C-alpha positions as MATLAB code, in Angstrom:
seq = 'XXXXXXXXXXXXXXXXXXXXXXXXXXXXXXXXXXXXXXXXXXXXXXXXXXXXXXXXXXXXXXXXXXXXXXXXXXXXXXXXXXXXXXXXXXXXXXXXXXXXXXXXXXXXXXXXXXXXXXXXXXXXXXXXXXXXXXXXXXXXXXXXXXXXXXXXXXXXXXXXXXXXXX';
ca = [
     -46.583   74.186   -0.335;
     -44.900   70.938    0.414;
     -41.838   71.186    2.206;
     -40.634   68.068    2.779;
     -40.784   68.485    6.865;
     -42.891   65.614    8.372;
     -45.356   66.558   10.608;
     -44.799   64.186   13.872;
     -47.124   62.839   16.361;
     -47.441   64.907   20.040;
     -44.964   62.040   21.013;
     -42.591   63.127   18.304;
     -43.049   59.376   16.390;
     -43.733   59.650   12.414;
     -46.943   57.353   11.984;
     -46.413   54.151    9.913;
     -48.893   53.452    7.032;
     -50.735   51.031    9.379;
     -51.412   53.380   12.047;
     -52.721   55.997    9.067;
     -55.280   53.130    8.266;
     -58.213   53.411   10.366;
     -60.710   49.930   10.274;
     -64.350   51.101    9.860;
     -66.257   51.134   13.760;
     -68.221   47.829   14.317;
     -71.906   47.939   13.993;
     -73.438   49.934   16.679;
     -70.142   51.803   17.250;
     -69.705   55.405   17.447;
     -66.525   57.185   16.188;
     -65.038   58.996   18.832;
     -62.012   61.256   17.363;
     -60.226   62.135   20.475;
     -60.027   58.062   21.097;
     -58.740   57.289   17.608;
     -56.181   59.947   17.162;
     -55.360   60.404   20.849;
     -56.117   63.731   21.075;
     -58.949   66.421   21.580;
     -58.902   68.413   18.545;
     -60.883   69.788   16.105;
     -62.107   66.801   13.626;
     -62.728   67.510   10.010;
     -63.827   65.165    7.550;
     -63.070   64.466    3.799;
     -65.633   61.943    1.873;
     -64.209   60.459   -1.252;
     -60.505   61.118   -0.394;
     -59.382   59.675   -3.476;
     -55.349   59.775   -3.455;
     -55.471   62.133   -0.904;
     -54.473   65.492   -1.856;
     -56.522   67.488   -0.370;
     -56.203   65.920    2.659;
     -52.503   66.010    3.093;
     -52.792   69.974    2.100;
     -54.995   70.500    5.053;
     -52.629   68.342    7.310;
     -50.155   70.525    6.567;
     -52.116   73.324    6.707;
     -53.795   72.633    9.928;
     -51.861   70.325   12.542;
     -54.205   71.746   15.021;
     -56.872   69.888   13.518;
     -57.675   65.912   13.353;
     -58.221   65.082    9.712;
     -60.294   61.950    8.651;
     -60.646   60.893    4.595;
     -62.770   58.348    3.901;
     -62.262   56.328    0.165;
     -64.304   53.474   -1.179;
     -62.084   52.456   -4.023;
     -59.196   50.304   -2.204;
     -56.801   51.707   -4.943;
     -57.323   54.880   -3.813;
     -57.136   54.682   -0.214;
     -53.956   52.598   -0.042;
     -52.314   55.751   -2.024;
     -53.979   58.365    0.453;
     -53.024   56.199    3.253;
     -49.528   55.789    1.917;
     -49.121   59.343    1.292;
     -49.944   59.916    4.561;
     -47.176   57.743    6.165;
     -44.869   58.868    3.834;
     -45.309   62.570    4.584;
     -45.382   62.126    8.777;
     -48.790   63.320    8.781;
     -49.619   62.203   12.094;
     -53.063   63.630   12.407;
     -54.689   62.105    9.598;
     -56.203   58.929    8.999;
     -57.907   57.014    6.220;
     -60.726   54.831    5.908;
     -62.198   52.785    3.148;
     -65.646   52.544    3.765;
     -69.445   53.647    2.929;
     -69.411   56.791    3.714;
     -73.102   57.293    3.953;
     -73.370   54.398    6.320;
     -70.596   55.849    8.312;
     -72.187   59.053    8.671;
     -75.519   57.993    9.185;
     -74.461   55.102   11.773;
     -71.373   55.788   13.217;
     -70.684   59.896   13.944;
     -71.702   61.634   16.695;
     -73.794   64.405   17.149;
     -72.000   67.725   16.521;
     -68.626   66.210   16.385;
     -67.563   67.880   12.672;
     -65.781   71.427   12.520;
     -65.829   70.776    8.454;
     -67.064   68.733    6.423;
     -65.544   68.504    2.715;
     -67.017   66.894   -0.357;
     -64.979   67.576   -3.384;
     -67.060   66.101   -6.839;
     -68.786   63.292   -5.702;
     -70.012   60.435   -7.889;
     -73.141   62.336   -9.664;
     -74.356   58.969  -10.781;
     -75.957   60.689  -13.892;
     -78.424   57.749  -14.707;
     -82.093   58.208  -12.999;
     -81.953   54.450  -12.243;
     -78.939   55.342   -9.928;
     -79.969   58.446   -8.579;
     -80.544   56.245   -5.279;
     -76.260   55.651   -5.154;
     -75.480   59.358   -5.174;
     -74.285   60.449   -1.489;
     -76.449   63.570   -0.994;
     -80.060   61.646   -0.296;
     -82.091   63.380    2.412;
     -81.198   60.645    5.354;
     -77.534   61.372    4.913;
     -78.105   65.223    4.450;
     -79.969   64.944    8.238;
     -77.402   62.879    9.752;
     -74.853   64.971    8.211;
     -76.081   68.148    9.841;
     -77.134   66.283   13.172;
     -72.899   66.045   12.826;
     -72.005   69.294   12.240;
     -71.064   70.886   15.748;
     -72.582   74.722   16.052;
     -70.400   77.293   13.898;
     -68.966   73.884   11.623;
     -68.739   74.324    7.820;
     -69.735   72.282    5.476;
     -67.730   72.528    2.062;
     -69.092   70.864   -1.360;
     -67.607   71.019   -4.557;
     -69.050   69.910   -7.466;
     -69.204   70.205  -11.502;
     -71.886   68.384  -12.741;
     -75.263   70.753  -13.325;
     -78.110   68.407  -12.970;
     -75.958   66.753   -9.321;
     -75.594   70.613   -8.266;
     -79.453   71.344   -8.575;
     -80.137   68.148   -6.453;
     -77.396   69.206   -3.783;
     -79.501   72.236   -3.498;
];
């Protein structure tokens, strides 16, 4: 449950809503967690964010653990980043980007304790089957990031999406 006690950086600072925002890596860039949130932790990973509530739930949950939410809608992400800041959650950041890409071109191999995807976009039209997240270059890249023992979480309530996660 929320408490109302911010959750402060190892330096004791509360993060601003600039330093929750975290730019997407430049082509041919890894992501290297310990560099962005300036500290070796466990790093989980939330695609399609969305306002951010399950994020800040596992922030406060788990300050042992570096906590990365990716959102594509920029409505969306400014609210999760926001929420961030406004909580003190100093071991979270948010990114609007393609996640797929980002996964696929930017993570390192078995840098993921968790990975959570909560309802994605089921793109229920056969003609857009080829926008939906789970395609089988993403799936590899995804488990290529998955460090030995990680879990990967997925959530979802559309039938026909669920038999193609499977």
């Amino acid at each position: 449950p929320c408490d109302g006690a911010a959750v402060r950086s190892h330096d004791g600072a509360i993060p601003t809503m600039e330093e929750i925002i975290c730019p997407p890596p430049a082509e041919g860039v890894l992501f290297v967690p310990a560099v962005v949130f300036g500290r070796d932790a466990p790093f989980e990973l939330e695609i399609g964010c969305g306002k951010g509530g399950f994020l800040l739930r596992r922030a406060q949950a788990r300050p042992d653990v570096n906590l990365l939410g990716i959102e594509w809608a920029n409505k969306y992400f400014k609210f999760a980043a926001d929420r961030m800041a406004r909580w003190g959650i100093a071991h979270a950041r948010v990114m609007r980007t393609d996640a797929g890409h980002f996964v696929r071109r930017h993570l390192p191999a078995e840098c993921l304790a968790a990975l959570h995807i909560y309802h994605p976009d089921p793109w229920p039209k056969k003609r857009h089957h080829r926008r939906r997240i789970f395609q089988p270059e993403f799936v590899a890249a995804a488990v290529r990031a998955l460090a030995p023992g990680a879990r990967w979480a997925v959530q979802n309530d559309h039938a026909q999406y669920f038999e193609w996660v499977q």
